[in-house]
Amino acid sequence: MAHREIGVAVLGLGNVGGEVVRILRSASADFEARVGAPLVLRGIAVRSIGSDRGVPEDLLTTDAQALVERDDVDIVVEVIGGIEPVRTLILTALQSGKSVVTANKALLADYTGELASAAKDADVDLYFEAAVAGAIPVVRPLMQSLAGDRVDRVVGIVNGTTNYILSAMDATGADYSDSLADASRLGYAEADPTADVEGYDAAAKAAILASLAFHTRVTAADVYREGISAITAADLASARAVGCTVKLLAMCERVPGRPDVADGEDWVSARVYPALVPLTHPLANVDGAFNAVVVEAEAAGRLMFYGQGAGGGPTASSVLGDLVSAARNKVHGGKGPDESTYAGLRIGPMGDTPTRYHVFMEVTDRVGVLSAVAAEFSKHDVSISVVRQEDTEVGASLVVVTHMALESALRDTVAALENLEYVNAVTSVLRMEGTGE
Ligand SMILES: NC(=O)C1=CN([C@@H]2O[C@H](COP(=O)(O)OP(=O)(O)OC[C@H]3O[C@@H](n4cnc5c(N)ncnc54)[C@H](O)[C@@H]3O)[C@@H](O)[C@H]2O)C=CC1
Ligand SMILES: N[C@@H](CC=O)C(=O)O
Ligand code: NA
């Protein structure tokens, strides 16, 4: 028996919305066959109607609120971005019984609780596969495929823009600003690319990943964050010299509780920063706007998800996958999983997180400088793994790579190094990941 039409509203007709609408309109027969009912585009909310957007003008409206409230809209696809008016539009949709598909990680990182509970109350779907790592299916695997396992770690390259910039700087010596401009032109960057280069976008994604992985509400404010705007060609060269490259990593870990500390329970560490990654590590070879997410789970072991993390087409693929799921539920009954936060693990501070440091210093080339530097590391209980010294025109550059130590101990060590007589400057401090030591 033919089912009624499923009405779809799309909010936003930019990089992602443009591709969503193009594919939806060009493959309508396939969508109908996959869903079991026709998906009918009721309208597209845009900021202004004017330039030729390649869609019939009667589909366009500047009144997103009215579109969302239409009785013949069953599913709202939000690809505008940002917090307001989008949060209100999504809440309106959910509260009036419409399912929502969104790519908006900035919104989800702070408001998943509110949105998910509105979806639950109205017995409708809130899907957001596109919000993390573009085309790569990672939200659904964490929420559903791994729901029977215990996830211990999620580490990934989850921002296409910064990965594009770092790859270009490393491979060809490309300029930082030129590479950022290219990433914007190619549709990878956020409307304000500060979100990309300062790590806010990756932190929002880390919050979403950590929430799903550990059944715990994690928001953007819980994620320690550093961006890539201070990374220089010298950092990349120095990384190469120790067999590494630099990647902006999002790391979400279940850290085992220590019986002698606090409540002794496992806790969550969620963090984003540029880190040295050994060239032999699979994440080192993820280049351009590609993303990859490595998940470690108790029974499954290590899984790696890889693909295009940004761009209109790849992101539209995830949005449309969610749209089909939401539409199937409307047609056949059923509902996607609700938010799961039952574990409620504590989110720990960065200072308690074990990491490794790569410290780059300009020193005066004198007898005793090396032993003075080594003594500071040892005083703070930080063990050294590699030391590399090179003469420069004005003295020497010294690179020290540590073994694993508490972040707080590493910070104290660097502060002490800065006060040493023969250390002229600590020019960069990067963490090192992916070695397991
Ligand atoms: N571009 C990408 O690679 C990815 C983007 N996303 C997310 O998808 C969303 C959209 O991203 P893009 O398409 O790249 O952004 P975009 O900036 O290209 O498109 C957003 C569109 O929304 C329009 N808009 C703004 N306010 C509006 C309003 N009140 N009513 C109607 N339209 C309005 C803008 O004019 C613009 O055309 C964002 O949440 C972004 O974070 C997620 C994954 C990847
Ligand atoms: N700006 C984001 C877009 C996808 O989420 C990125 O560069 O990854
Ligand atoms: Na995804």
Short mmCIF file of C-alpha atoms and ligand atoms in Angstrom, two decimals:
data_model
loop_
_atom_site.label_atom_id
_atom_site.label_comp_id
_atom_site.label_asym_id
_atom_site.label_seq_id
_atom_site.Cartn_x
_atom_site.Cartn_y
_atom_site.Cartn_z
CA MET A 1 0.00 0.00 0.00
CA ALA A 2 1.38 3.38 -0.97
CA HIS A 3 2.20 5.55 2.04
CA ARG A 4 1.46 9.21 2.32
CA GLU A 5 4.16 11.66 1.33
CA ILE A 6 6.88 12.57 3.82
CA GLY A 7 7.29 16.35 3.83
CA VAL A 8 10.80 17.67 4.24
CA ALA A 9 11.96 21.20 5.09
CA VAL A 10 15.58 22.17 4.58
CA LEU A 11 16.94 25.09 6.60
CA GLY A 12 19.99 26.65 4.95
CA LEU A 13 21.18 26.45 1.36
CA GLY A 14 24.94 26.83 1.69
CA ASN A 15 27.71 24.31 1.06
CA VAL A 16 25.90 21.43 2.73
CA GLY A 17 22.28 22.48 2.14
CA GLY A 18 22.98 23.03 -1.56
CA GLU A 19 24.23 19.45 -1.96
CA VAL A 20 21.45 17.99 0.19
CA VAL A 21 18.82 19.65 -1.99
CA ARG A 22 20.58 18.77 -5.25
CA ILE A 23 20.87 15.07 -4.40
CA LEU A 24 17.37 14.90 -2.91
CA ARG A 25 15.84 16.39 -6.06
CA SER A 26 17.97 14.41 -8.52
CA ALA A 27 17.39 10.98 -6.93
CA SER A 28 13.80 11.28 -5.75
CA ALA A 29 12.78 7.89 -7.15
CA ASP A 30 15.60 6.16 -5.25
CA PHE A 31 14.65 7.94 -2.04
CA GLU A 32 11.04 6.89 -2.47
CA ALA A 33 12.06 3.26 -3.01
CA ARG A 34 14.40 3.27 0.00
CA VAL A 35 11.92 4.93 2.33
CA GLY A 36 8.71 3.36 1.08
CA ALA A 37 7.07 6.74 0.48
CA PRO A 38 7.92 9.83 -1.55
CA LEU A 39 10.09 12.45 0.15
CA VAL A 40 8.66 15.79 -0.87
CA LEU A 41 10.63 18.99 -0.42
CA ARG A 42 8.14 21.48 1.03
CA GLY A 43 10.49 24.40 1.25
CA ILE A 44 14.03 25.66 1.79
CA ALA A 45 14.77 28.44 4.26
CA VAL A 46 17.37 30.91 3.02
CA ARG A 47 18.66 34.20 4.37
CA SER A 48 17.77 36.07 1.21
CA ILE A 49 16.08 35.18 -2.06
CA GLY A 50 17.83 36.56 -5.06
CA SER A 51 20.73 35.00 -6.84
CA ASP A 52 20.11 31.93 -8.95
CA ARG A 53 20.44 28.99 -6.58
CA GLY A 54 19.51 26.29 -9.06
CA VAL A 55 16.22 25.50 -7.32
CA PRO A 56 12.70 26.66 -8.17
CA GLU A 57 12.16 30.01 -6.49
CA ASP A 58 8.77 28.97 -5.10
CA LEU A 59 10.58 26.52 -2.81
CA LEU A 60 12.57 29.30 -1.16
CA THR A 61 11.47 31.25 1.88
CA THR A 62 13.13 33.64 4.28
CA ASP A 63 10.66 32.67 7.02
CA ALA A 64 12.27 29.58 8.53
CA GLN A 65 9.92 29.62 11.53
CA ALA A 66 6.80 29.43 9.34
CA LEU A 67 8.35 26.64 7.26
CA VAL A 68 9.13 24.60 10.37
CA GLU A 69 5.58 25.06 11.64
CA ARG A 70 3.90 23.88 8.44
CA ASP A 71 1.55 20.94 9.01
CA ASP A 72 2.78 19.14 5.90
CA VAL A 73 6.41 19.08 7.12
CA ASP A 74 7.37 15.82 8.84
CA ILE A 75 11.15 16.17 8.94
CA VAL A 76 13.31 19.27 9.32
CA VAL A 77 16.89 19.23 8.03
CA GLU A 78 18.93 21.96 9.71
CA VAL A 79 22.09 23.01 7.85
CA ILE A 80 22.32 26.68 8.79
CA GLY A 81 24.76 26.35 11.69
CA GLY A 82 25.30 28.37 14.87
CA ILE A 83 23.10 28.59 17.96
CA GLU A 84 20.20 31.00 17.38
CA PRO A 85 17.78 31.09 15.64
CA VAL A 86 18.56 27.45 14.97
CA ARG A 87 18.09 26.18 18.52
CA THR A 88 14.60 27.70 18.65
CA LEU A 89 13.74 26.39 15.19
CA ILE A 90 14.82 22.85 16.09
CA LEU A 91 12.96 22.94 19.42
CA THR A 92 9.83 24.17 17.64
CA ALA A 93 10.12 21.35 15.14
CA LEU A 94 10.66 18.65 17.76
CA GLN A 95 7.92 19.94 20.04
CA SER A 96 5.47 19.84 17.17
CA GLY A 97 6.25 16.21 16.38
CA LYS A 98 8.69 16.63 13.52
CA SER A 99 11.93 14.65 13.40
CA VAL A 100 15.12 16.65 12.98
CA VAL A 101 18.35 15.96 11.14
CA THR A 102 21.18 18.37 11.86
CA ALA A 103 24.88 18.77 11.01
CA ASN A 104 25.32 21.38 13.72
CA LYS A 105 28.04 20.25 16.13
CA ALA A 106 28.37 23.69 17.73
CA LEU A 107 24.73 23.49 18.81
CA LEU A 108 24.83 19.83 19.82
CA ALA A 109 27.96 20.24 21.92
CA ASP A 110 26.06 22.54 24.27
CA TYR A 111 22.40 21.67 23.82
CA THR A 112 22.12 17.94 23.13
CA GLY A 113 20.46 17.46 26.51
CA GLU A 114 17.71 19.96 25.81
CA LEU A 115 17.19 18.86 22.20
CA ALA A 116 17.31 15.14 22.92
CA SER A 117 14.82 15.45 25.72
CA ALA A 118 12.44 17.42 23.46
CA ALA A 119 12.80 14.65 20.86
CA LYS A 120 12.13 11.99 23.48
CA ASP A 121 9.08 13.80 24.85
CA ALA A 122 7.59 14.10 21.36
CA ASP A 123 8.62 10.56 20.39
CA VAL A 124 10.49 11.76 17.31
CA ASP A 125 14.04 11.42 16.02
CA LEU A 126 17.03 13.71 16.43
CA TYR A 127 19.80 12.49 14.11
CA PHE A 128 23.22 14.10 13.69
CA GLU A 129 25.66 11.82 11.85
CA ALA A 130 26.97 14.75 9.81
CA ALA A 131 27.97 16.67 12.94
CA VAL A 132 31.11 14.58 13.46
CA ALA A 133 33.62 13.78 10.73
CA GLY A 134 31.47 14.63 7.71
CA ALA A 135 30.78 11.59 5.56
CA ILE A 136 32.27 9.09 8.00
CA PRO A 137 29.72 6.97 9.84
CA VAL A 138 30.87 7.31 13.43
CA VAL A 139 27.89 8.63 15.41
CA ARG A 140 25.75 5.65 14.45
CA PRO A 141 28.49 3.07 15.12
CA LEU A 142 29.07 4.52 18.59
CA MET A 143 25.37 4.86 19.37
CA GLN A 144 24.20 1.58 17.92
CA SER A 145 26.84 -0.86 16.62
CA LEU A 146 28.99 -0.53 19.77
CA ALA A 147 26.10 -0.25 22.22
CA GLY A 148 26.92 -3.72 23.50
CA ASP A 149 30.60 -3.01 24.14
CA ARG A 150 32.59 -0.82 26.51
CA VAL A 151 34.40 1.96 24.67
CA ASP A 152 37.66 3.03 26.30
CA ARG A 153 39.12 5.48 23.84
CA VAL A 154 38.19 7.54 20.80
CA VAL A 155 41.02 9.39 19.08
CA GLY A 156 40.64 11.15 15.81
CA ILE A 157 41.34 13.82 13.28
CA VAL A 158 37.89 15.37 13.16
CA ASN A 159 38.45 18.76 11.56
CA GLY A 160 39.00 18.86 7.81
CA THR A 161 40.09 22.49 7.62
CA THR A 162 42.97 22.21 10.06
CA ASN A 163 44.04 18.88 8.63
CA TYR A 164 44.05 20.43 5.18
CA ILE A 165 46.21 23.32 6.44
CA LEU A 166 48.67 21.15 8.39
CA SER A 167 49.01 18.66 5.51
CA ALA A 168 49.72 21.46 3.03
CA MET A 169 52.24 23.14 5.35
CA ASP A 170 53.99 19.84 5.99
CA ALA A 171 54.01 18.46 2.44
CA THR A 172 54.74 21.55 0.37
CA GLY A 173 55.70 24.23 2.87
CA ALA A 174 52.49 26.05 1.94
CA ASP A 175 51.67 29.24 3.79
CA TYR A 176 49.21 29.01 6.72
CA SER A 177 46.91 31.84 5.55
CA ASP A 178 46.84 30.69 1.91
CA SER A 179 45.93 27.17 3.01
CA LEU A 180 43.14 28.48 5.24
CA ALA A 181 41.77 30.56 2.36
CA ASP A 182 41.81 27.42 0.15
CA ALA A 183 39.93 25.44 2.82
CA SER A 184 37.24 28.12 2.97
CA ARG A 185 36.95 28.28 -0.81
CA LEU A 186 36.56 24.49 -0.96
CA GLY A 187 33.66 24.59 1.52
CA TYR A 188 35.50 22.92 4.41
CA ALA A 189 35.77 25.81 6.86
CA GLU A 190 33.06 27.10 9.17
CA ALA A 191 31.41 30.43 8.37
CA ASP A 192 33.87 31.88 10.92
CA PRO A 193 37.03 29.77 10.45
CA THR A 194 38.24 30.74 13.93
CA ALA A 195 36.08 27.81 15.02
CA ASP A 196 38.31 25.53 12.96
CA VAL A 197 41.79 26.90 13.55
CA GLU A 198 41.36 27.52 17.27
CA GLY A 199 40.00 24.02 17.83
CA TYR A 200 36.44 24.95 18.84
CA ASP A 201 34.92 22.83 16.07
CA ALA A 202 37.04 19.81 16.98
CA ALA A 203 36.23 20.36 20.68
CA ALA A 204 32.50 20.36 19.90
CA LYS A 205 32.97 17.08 18.03
CA ALA A 206 35.05 15.67 20.90
CA ALA A 207 32.21 16.54 23.28
CA ILE A 208 29.74 14.67 21.06
CA LEU A 209 32.05 11.67 20.67
CA ALA A 210 32.84 11.47 24.39
CA SER A 211 29.14 11.70 25.28
CA LEU A 212 28.30 8.83 22.96
CA ALA A 213 31.33 6.71 23.82
CA PHE A 214 31.04 6.95 27.60
CA HIS A 215 27.26 7.37 28.09
CA THR A 216 28.00 10.62 29.88
CA ARG A 217 26.90 14.18 29.14
CA VAL A 218 30.04 16.01 27.93
CA THR A 219 29.75 19.60 26.69
CA ALA A 220 32.20 21.80 24.79
CA ALA A 221 33.24 23.51 28.03
CA ASP A 222 34.41 20.13 29.40
CA VAL A 223 36.90 19.70 26.55
CA TYR A 224 40.44 21.03 26.96
CA ARG A 225 41.23 22.90 23.74
CA GLU A 226 44.17 24.31 21.83
CA GLY A 227 44.14 25.20 18.12
CA ILE A 228 46.75 25.24 15.36
CA SER A 229 47.18 28.97 14.79
CA ALA A 230 50.55 28.98 16.59
CA ILE A 231 52.00 26.02 14.65
CA THR A 232 54.98 27.08 12.56
CA ALA A 233 57.05 25.58 9.77
CA ALA A 234 59.79 25.12 12.42
CA ASP A 235 57.43 22.94 14.51
CA LEU A 236 56.72 20.76 11.50
CA ALA A 237 60.42 20.48 10.66
CA SER A 238 61.22 19.62 14.25
CA ALA A 239 58.48 16.99 14.25
CA ARG A 240 59.96 15.46 11.08
CA ALA A 241 63.36 15.29 12.73
CA VAL A 242 61.95 12.92 15.35
CA GLY A 243 59.98 10.87 12.80
CA CYS A 244 56.62 12.59 13.34
CA THR A 245 54.09 14.92 11.77
CA VAL A 246 51.71 17.34 13.50
CA LYS A 247 47.96 16.67 13.58
CA LEU A 248 45.10 18.36 15.42
CA LEU A 249 43.77 15.46 17.49
CA ALA A 250 40.55 15.03 19.39
CA MET A 251 41.02 12.58 22.24
CA CYS A 252 38.35 11.10 24.43
CA GLU A 253 39.51 8.60 27.00
CA ARG A 254 38.10 6.63 29.87
CA VAL A 255 40.91 7.00 32.40
CA PRO A 256 40.97 4.19 34.96
CA GLY A 257 40.37 5.51 38.47
CA ARG A 258 43.16 5.06 40.99
CA PRO A 259 42.09 3.49 44.27
CA ASP A 260 44.18 6.07 46.19
CA VAL A 261 42.63 9.13 44.53
CA ALA A 262 39.23 10.83 44.99
CA ASP A 263 36.40 8.35 44.45
CA GLY A 264 38.60 5.83 42.60
CA GLU A 265 36.09 5.70 39.75
CA ASP A 266 36.97 5.80 36.06
CA TRP A 267 36.80 9.31 34.67
CA VAL A 268 36.68 10.96 31.27
CA SER A 269 39.43 13.00 29.65
CA ALA A 270 38.33 14.95 26.57
CA ARG A 271 40.86 17.15 24.84
CA VAL A 272 41.84 18.73 21.53
CA TYR A 273 45.30 19.97 20.63
CA PRO A 274 47.91 19.78 17.91
CA ALA A 275 50.17 16.83 18.65
CA LEU A 276 53.14 15.04 17.20
CA VAL A 277 52.08 11.75 15.65
CA PRO A 278 54.70 9.20 14.55
CA LEU A 279 54.83 8.81 10.77
CA THR A 280 54.23 5.09 11.27
CA HIS A 281 50.87 5.74 13.00
CA PRO A 282 47.76 5.35 10.77
CA LEU A 283 46.57 8.87 11.69
CA ALA A 284 49.81 10.37 10.31
CA ASN A 285 48.75 9.44 6.78
CA VAL A 286 45.32 11.04 6.97
CA ASP A 287 45.80 14.09 4.77
CA GLY A 288 43.89 17.02 3.32
CA ALA A 289 40.23 17.29 4.33
CA PHE A 290 40.12 13.61 5.21
CA ASN A 291 39.29 12.64 8.79
CA ALA A 292 39.80 9.42 10.70
CA VAL A 293 38.51 8.20 14.01
CA VAL A 294 40.07 5.33 15.94
CA VAL A 295 37.82 3.66 18.50
CA GLU A 296 39.13 1.21 21.08
CA ALA A 297 36.52 -0.95 22.76
CA GLU A 298 36.90 -3.77 25.25
CA ALA A 299 35.53 -6.60 23.14
CA ALA A 300 35.87 -5.15 19.63
CA GLY A 301 39.49 -4.07 20.02
CA ARG A 302 40.63 -1.29 17.72
CA LEU A 303 38.41 0.05 14.91
CA MET A 304 39.33 2.76 12.45
CA PHE A 305 36.88 4.91 10.49
CA TYR A 306 38.26 6.93 7.60
CA GLY A 307 36.85 9.23 4.93
CA GLN A 308 36.07 12.76 3.87
CA GLY A 309 35.45 14.86 6.95
CA ALA A 310 34.30 18.10 5.33
CA GLY A 311 32.81 19.53 2.17
CA GLY A 312 29.28 19.87 0.86
CA GLY A 313 28.97 16.47 -0.87
CA PRO A 314 30.48 14.27 1.85
CA THR A 315 28.49 16.03 4.57
CA ALA A 316 25.29 15.79 2.53
CA SER A 317 25.82 12.02 2.35
CA SER A 318 25.53 11.74 6.14
CA VAL A 319 22.62 14.19 6.30
CA LEU A 320 20.71 12.24 3.67
CA GLY A 321 21.43 8.91 5.39
CA ASP A 322 19.86 10.34 8.53
CA LEU A 323 16.96 11.75 6.52
CA VAL A 324 16.23 8.30 5.10
CA SER A 325 16.36 6.76 8.60
CA ALA A 326 14.02 9.40 10.02
CA ALA A 327 11.67 9.02 7.06
CA ARG A 328 11.63 5.21 7.36
CA ASN A 329 10.64 5.60 11.00
CA LYS A 330 7.82 7.94 10.00
CA VAL A 331 6.61 5.43 7.42
CA HIS A 332 7.11 2.11 9.18
CA GLY A 333 7.05 3.19 12.84
CA GLY A 334 9.95 3.01 15.24
CA LYS A 335 12.40 5.54 16.52
CA GLY A 336 16.15 6.02 16.77
CA PRO A 337 17.85 5.61 20.17
CA ASP A 338 17.43 8.27 22.84
CA GLU A 339 20.38 10.06 24.38
CA SER A 340 22.21 7.79 26.83
CA THR A 341 23.92 9.49 29.78
CA TYR A 342 23.32 6.87 32.47
CA ALA A 343 27.03 6.37 33.31
CA GLY A 344 27.49 10.00 34.38
CA LEU A 345 31.28 9.72 34.65
CA ARG A 346 33.29 12.58 36.10
CA ILE A 347 35.12 14.73 33.52
CA GLY A 348 38.66 15.17 34.81
CA PRO A 349 40.93 18.21 34.51
CA MET A 350 43.67 18.38 31.89
CA GLY A 351 46.32 18.52 34.64
CA ASP A 352 45.49 14.94 35.67
CA THR A 353 45.81 13.62 32.11
CA PRO A 354 48.89 11.60 31.21
CA THR A 355 50.62 12.92 28.05
CA ARG A 356 54.05 13.24 26.48
CA TYR A 357 55.72 16.54 25.61
CA HIS A 358 57.99 17.66 22.78
CA VAL A 359 59.78 20.77 24.08
CA PHE A 360 61.67 23.02 21.68
CA MET A 361 64.16 25.47 23.26
CA GLU A 362 66.73 28.03 22.16
CA VAL A 363 69.71 27.70 24.50
CA THR A 364 73.16 29.18 24.98
CA ASP A 365 75.66 26.60 23.76
CA ARG A 366 77.65 26.12 26.99
CA VAL A 367 78.95 23.22 29.01
CA GLY A 368 76.34 22.27 31.57
CA VAL A 369 73.23 23.44 29.73
CA LEU A 370 72.14 19.92 28.89
CA SER A 371 72.58 18.65 32.43
CA ALA A 372 70.74 21.68 33.86
CA VAL A 373 67.83 21.02 31.50
CA ALA A 374 67.82 17.29 32.28
CA ALA A 375 67.86 18.05 36.01
CA GLU A 376 64.61 20.06 35.73
CA PHE A 377 62.86 17.17 34.05
CA SER A 378 64.09 14.75 36.68
CA LYS A 379 63.13 17.15 39.53
CA HIS A 380 59.55 17.03 38.28
CA ASP A 381 59.58 13.27 37.86
CA VAL A 382 59.42 13.48 34.06
CA SER A 383 61.51 10.94 32.23
CA ILE A 384 63.26 11.94 28.98
CA SER A 385 62.96 9.80 25.85
CA VAL A 386 64.87 11.76 23.16
CA VAL A 387 67.25 14.74 23.20
CA ARG A 388 68.35 16.48 20.01
CA GLN A 389 70.67 19.45 19.90
CA GLU A 390 71.63 21.50 16.85
CA ASP A 391 73.91 24.49 16.56
CA THR A 392 72.27 27.70 15.37
CA GLU A 393 73.76 31.09 14.48
CA VAL A 394 73.13 32.42 17.98
CA GLY A 395 73.57 29.33 20.13
CA ALA A 396 71.82 26.01 19.89
CA SER A 397 68.35 24.62 19.57
CA LEU A 398 67.48 21.84 21.94
CA VAL A 399 64.55 19.46 21.57
CA VAL A 400 63.51 17.18 24.41
CA VAL A 401 60.85 14.51 23.98
CA THR A 402 59.55 13.04 27.23
CA HIS A 403 58.01 9.77 28.22
CA MET A 404 54.44 9.74 29.52
CA ALA A 405 53.89 11.99 32.55
CA LEU A 406 51.11 13.92 34.17
CA GLU A 407 50.25 17.08 32.24
CA SER A 408 50.62 19.13 35.45
CA ALA A 409 54.18 17.84 35.96
CA LEU A 410 55.05 18.64 32.36
CA ARG A 411 53.67 22.16 32.67
CA ASP A 412 55.69 22.74 35.86
CA THR A 413 58.81 21.46 34.11
CA VAL A 414 58.36 23.88 31.21
CA ALA A 415 57.78 26.78 33.62
CA ALA A 416 61.03 25.87 35.40
CA LEU A 417 62.94 25.57 32.10
CA GLU A 418 61.88 29.08 31.17
CA ASN A 419 63.69 30.35 34.27
CA LEU A 420 66.95 28.53 33.62
CA GLU A 421 69.91 30.81 33.01
CA TYR A 422 71.06 29.28 29.72
CA VAL A 423 67.62 28.65 28.27
CA ASN A 424 66.92 31.73 26.15
CA ALA A 425 63.40 30.73 25.15
CA VAL A 426 61.07 27.75 25.17
CA THR A 427 59.85 28.30 21.63
CA SER A 428 57.23 25.63 21.39
CA VAL A 429 55.66 22.88 23.44
CA LEU A 430 53.67 20.21 21.65
CA ARG A 431 52.28 17.00 22.99
CA MET A 432 53.09 13.67 21.42
CA GLU A 433 50.47 11.00 20.92
CA GLY A 434 50.20 7.58 19.37
CA THR A 435 53.34 5.95 20.72
CA GLY A 436 51.78 4.22 23.70
CA GLU A 437 54.78 5.08 25.94
N1 LIG B 1 30.87 22.48 5.32
C1 LIG B 1 31.20 21.33 5.90
O1 LIG B 1 32.13 20.65 5.49
C2 LIG B 1 30.44 20.84 7.07
C3 LIG B 1 29.50 21.62 7.70
N2 LIG B 1 28.83 21.13 8.79
C4 LIG B 1 27.82 21.94 9.44
O2 LIG B 1 26.75 22.13 8.53
C5 LIG B 1 26.14 23.39 8.76
C6 LIG B 1 26.13 24.19 7.48
O3 LIG B 1 27.47 24.33 7.02
P1 LIG B 1 27.78 24.97 5.59
O4 LIG B 1 26.76 24.53 4.61
O5 LIG B 1 29.19 24.70 5.34
O6 LIG B 1 27.58 26.51 5.94
P2 LIG B 1 27.25 27.69 4.91
O7 LIG B 1 27.64 28.93 5.61
O8 LIG B 1 27.82 27.39 3.57
O9 LIG B 1 25.65 27.60 4.79
C7 LIG B 1 24.77 28.07 5.75
C8 LIG B 1 23.65 28.79 5.02
O10 LIG B 1 22.64 29.16 5.94
C9 LIG B 1 22.17 30.45 5.56
N3 LIG B 1 21.50 31.06 6.70
C10 LIG B 1 22.04 31.73 7.73
N4 LIG B 1 21.08 32.15 8.59
C11 LIG B 1 19.92 31.73 8.07
C12 LIG B 1 18.56 31.85 8.49
N5 LIG B 1 18.25 32.47 9.63
N6 LIG B 1 17.60 31.30 7.72
C13 LIG B 1 17.92 30.65 6.58
N7 LIG B 1 19.18 30.51 6.13
C14 LIG B 1 20.16 31.04 6.88
C15 LIG B 1 23.39 31.18 5.08
O11 LIG B 1 23.03 32.26 4.25
C16 LIG B 1 24.12 30.07 4.33
O12 LIG B 1 23.74 30.03 2.98
C17 LIG B 1 26.91 24.03 9.91
O13 LIG B 1 26.30 23.69 11.14
C18 LIG B 1 28.26 23.34 9.82
O14 LIG B 1 28.95 23.33 11.03
C19 LIG B 1 29.03 19.87 9.28
C20 LIG B 1 29.95 19.05 8.69
C21 LIG B 1 30.75 19.48 7.57
N1 LIG B 2 34.65 23.06 9.35
C1 LIG B 2 34.52 21.65 9.54
C2 LIG B 2 33.45 21.11 8.67
C3 LIG B 2 33.07 19.75 9.01
O1 LIG B 2 32.66 19.44 10.12
C4 LIG B 2 35.83 20.98 9.21
O2 LIG B 2 36.72 21.63 8.67
O3 LIG B 2 35.97 19.80 9.56
NA NA B 3 29.76 11.45 10.47
#
